[in-house]
Amino acid sequence: VQVTGGKHHSLALTSEGRVWSWGWNSEGQLGNGTYTDSCLPIKVLNLPHVVQIAGGGTHSLALRADGTVWAWGENSFGELGDGTTQNRNTPAQVVGLTSIVQVSAGKYHSLALKSDGTTWAWGYSEHGQLGDGTTQSQKAPIQVTGLTDVVQVAGAKHHSLALKADGTVWAWGYNYTGELGDGTGISKHVPTAVKGLSKVIRVAGGGGHSLFLKSDGTVWAAGENKRGQLGNGAGGDGTRNF
């Protein structure tokens, strides 16, 4: 019922609420109790009743039906949110989170959306991608500053995105190639409005670029464009290259 990918691993969620994984497993990101790569899908251990999954760089996230979040894999920067920096090859519960309705992962950080519309983040934050006004990494979830009425979150390599109920998009973190879409190349440590966009219904983050789906079915992009990832027929980065 859902698939997602990390840097070099893949995850699938079945209709029975079980998670399967395959690929690279150097940090335990397959969640099967080993650090051995697998060329075929294997079941993630001790994780029933899952309703959504997300793949990070070398870590994985799962949202269970009870609103709790579970994580496994690399934890060098606290991206598993269990209060430690210890890698896990089986799922561990993210501390202090309840009533979660969606999760997403960046390279070394993680995001969660609560049912009250607030956004929570943990892990690596050298570029401010946790959105709390600092560049301090966190081993447990903290609330993203000043965001309410959020309906979707998306983690990217070193930046984060949030879609609000009014169709506006807010972004924070690394911005050297304009991936925050605020018209600058300056990284932001708190959420900043993406300029010139309204009626957005879905967002996604890449390595150094961002994508936005509008209600009229058009797709918009901002950020790095060295390999044509903005899809605008040209190369070169753009601070707001929609």
XYZ file of C-alpha atoms in Angstrom:
242
model
C 0.000 0.000 0.000
C 3.043 2.312 0.186
C 6.692 2.309 -0.904
C 9.546 4.667 -0.087
C 13.291 4.843 -0.546
C 16.351 5.893 1.425
C 19.793 6.624 0.013
C 20.585 2.990 -0.803
C 17.686 1.053 0.724
C 14.004 0.537 0.021
C 10.903 0.021 2.160
C 7.418 -1.317 1.470
C 4.289 -1.326 3.625
C 1.750 -4.097 3.139
C -1.998 -3.987 3.702
C -1.468 -6.078 6.851
C 0.506 -3.191 8.399
C 3.884 -4.879 8.134
C 7.077 -3.318 6.762
C 9.514 -5.019 4.389
C 12.952 -3.698 3.441
C 15.866 -4.456 1.149
C 19.190 -3.012 -0.029
C 22.105 -1.552 1.906
C 22.156 -2.307 5.636
C 25.477 -0.965 6.939
C 23.772 1.005 9.726
C 20.876 -1.374 10.408
C 18.451 0.586 8.218
C 16.688 -2.616 7.116
C 15.545 -3.230 10.691
C 15.900 -6.999 10.636
C 18.351 -7.333 13.528
C 21.469 -7.566 11.344
C 23.870 -5.305 9.474
C 23.899 -7.527 6.390
C 22.752 -6.197 3.020
C 19.789 -7.923 1.413
C 18.996 -8.242 -2.292
C 15.458 -9.423 -1.506
C 12.725 -7.987 0.760
C 12.918 -9.031 4.410
C 10.468 -8.270 7.192
C 11.285 -5.499 9.674
C 11.193 -7.048 13.141
C 8.663 -6.396 15.898
C 6.694 -3.714 14.081
C 2.967 -4.415 13.585
C 0.095 -2.022 12.798
C 2.120 0.397 10.660
C 0.191 2.956 8.576
C 3.013 4.982 6.958
C 6.760 4.673 6.310
C 9.612 7.031 5.375
C 13.194 6.442 4.273
C 16.064 8.729 5.266
C 19.697 8.691 4.209
C 20.621 5.602 6.222
C 17.695 5.457 8.647
C 14.039 4.508 8.437
C 10.810 5.688 10.086
C 7.425 4.085 10.653
C 4.159 5.542 11.948
C 1.912 3.097 13.764
C -1.867 3.201 13.983
C -1.670 4.313 17.618
C 0.102 7.549 16.607
C 3.553 6.521 17.818
C 6.707 6.730 15.685
C 9.404 4.097 15.415
C 12.872 4.405 13.885
C 15.930 2.311 13.064
C 19.275 2.577 11.311
C 21.962 5.245 11.660
C 21.724 7.480 14.712
C 24.970 9.479 14.664
C 23.098 12.785 14.996
C 20.078 11.562 16.959
C 17.931 11.042 13.860
C 16.207 8.052 15.477
C 14.862 10.302 18.228
C 15.301 7.772 21.010
C 17.443 10.042 23.165
C 20.725 8.397 22.153
C 23.229 8.381 19.299
C 23.350 4.591 19.163
C 22.579 2.898 15.841
C 19.655 0.455 15.906
C 19.136 -2.573 13.690
C 15.614 -3.097 15.021
C 12.891 -0.458 15.533
C 13.050 1.782 18.601
C 10.268 4.121 19.675
C 10.804 7.850 19.161
C 10.485 9.397 22.599
C 7.730 11.787 23.623
C 5.637 11.666 20.443
C 1.928 10.868 20.387
C -0.979 11.645 18.066
C 1.307 11.706 15.011
C -0.387 11.590 11.602
C 2.597 11.731 9.203
C 6.378 11.274 9.198
C 9.163 12.200 6.790
C 12.948 11.921 6.780
C 15.903 13.893 5.487
C 19.442 12.640 5.153
C 20.242 12.847 8.868
C 17.083 14.386 10.343
C 13.470 13.405 10.825
C 10.095 15.180 10.882
C 6.685 14.370 12.313
C 3.300 16.058 11.982
C 0.890 15.935 14.912
C -2.881 15.840 14.661
C -3.020 19.379 16.100
C -1.119 20.732 13.057
C 2.215 21.247 14.807
C 5.517 19.983 13.389
C 8.266 18.213 15.311
C 11.863 17.519 14.292
C 14.998 15.771 15.524
C 18.488 14.796 14.372
C 21.114 16.778 12.462
C 20.726 20.568 12.362
C 23.971 22.162 11.203
C 22.001 24.170 8.637
C 18.946 24.825 10.807
C 16.870 22.038 9.279
C 15.145 21.342 12.612
C 13.564 24.785 12.491
C 13.948 25.719 16.158
C 16.078 28.806 15.545
C 19.389 27.068 16.256
C 21.923 24.818 14.561
C 22.001 22.414 17.491
C 21.345 18.765 16.669
C 18.744 17.042 18.830
C 18.474 13.438 20.020
C 14.760 13.772 20.823
C 11.902 15.608 19.088
C 11.524 19.372 19.459
C 8.742 21.554 18.119
C 9.416 23.542 14.950
C 9.064 27.240 15.724
C 5.960 29.153 14.709
C 4.214 26.564 12.548
C 0.496 25.817 12.933
C -2.213 24.335 10.701
C 0.296 22.116 8.864
C -1.143 19.298 6.747
C 2.044 17.744 5.315
C 5.780 17.750 6.042
C 8.673 16.726 3.815
C 12.307 16.156 4.678
C 15.078 16.776 2.132
C 18.848 16.287 2.281
C 19.543 19.256 4.569
C 16.290 21.237 4.452
C 12.668 20.779 5.435
C 9.267 21.735 4.025
C 5.797 22.156 5.489
C 2.487 22.621 3.676
C -0.183 24.560 5.552
C -3.943 24.144 5.262
C -4.214 27.462 3.425
C -2.076 26.122 0.554
C 1.086 28.044 1.459
C 4.487 26.380 1.875
C 7.109 27.088 4.502
C 10.749 25.969 4.341
C 13.875 26.012 6.493
C 17.446 24.727 6.567
C 20.103 24.702 3.840
C 19.488 27.226 1.074
C 22.742 27.770 -0.826
C 21.126 26.800 -4.132
C 17.750 28.404 -3.426
C 15.931 25.232 -2.401
C 13.873 27.120 0.198
C 12.268 29.167 -2.570
C 12.348 32.410 -0.606
C 14.281 34.333 -3.234
C 17.605 34.175 -1.390
C 20.564 31.850 -1.074
C 20.720 32.245 2.703
C 20.001 29.283 4.986
C 17.131 29.741 7.460
C 16.925 28.388 11.005
C 13.167 28.945 11.328
C 10.357 28.383 8.806
C 10.228 30.971 6.003
C 7.448 31.368 3.444
C 8.113 30.101 -0.076
C 7.503 33.086 -2.334
C 4.984 33.282 -5.145
C 3.160 30.009 -4.475
C -0.446 29.419 -3.443
C -2.978 26.592 -3.669
C -0.287 23.955 -3.113
C -1.559 20.471 -2.247
C 1.687 18.462 -1.978
C 5.396 19.088 -1.389
C 8.558 17.004 -1.755
C 12.240 17.577 -1.054
C 15.288 16.321 -2.965
C 19.014 16.678 -2.455
C 19.215 20.400 -3.100
C 15.836 21.166 -4.637
C 12.148 21.252 -3.736
C 8.961 20.350 -5.621
C 5.436 21.699 -5.246
C 2.184 20.317 -6.688
C -0.628 22.843 -7.093
C -4.364 22.187 -7.099
C -4.501 22.918 -10.848
C -2.178 19.945 -11.496
C 0.919 21.980 -12.322
C 4.315 21.218 -10.783
C 6.725 23.910 -9.598
C 10.346 23.617 -8.464
C 13.088 25.614 -6.745
C 16.749 25.083 -5.983
C 19.675 23.249 -7.512
C 19.465 22.673 -11.256
C 22.922 21.500 -12.335
C 21.457 18.281 -13.733
C 18.144 19.727 -14.859
C 16.257 18.599 -11.763
C 13.960 21.645 -11.872
C 12.555 20.505 -15.211
C 12.441 24.003 -16.690
C 14.516 23.220 -19.761
C 17.625 24.956 -18.462
C 20.562 24.275 -16.200
C 21.993 26.360 -13.403
C 20.820 26.905 -9.858
C 18.093 29.389 -9.010
C 17.234 31.204 -5.816
C 13.617 31.019 -6.885
C 13.738 29.183 -10.162
C 10.095 28.148 -10.488
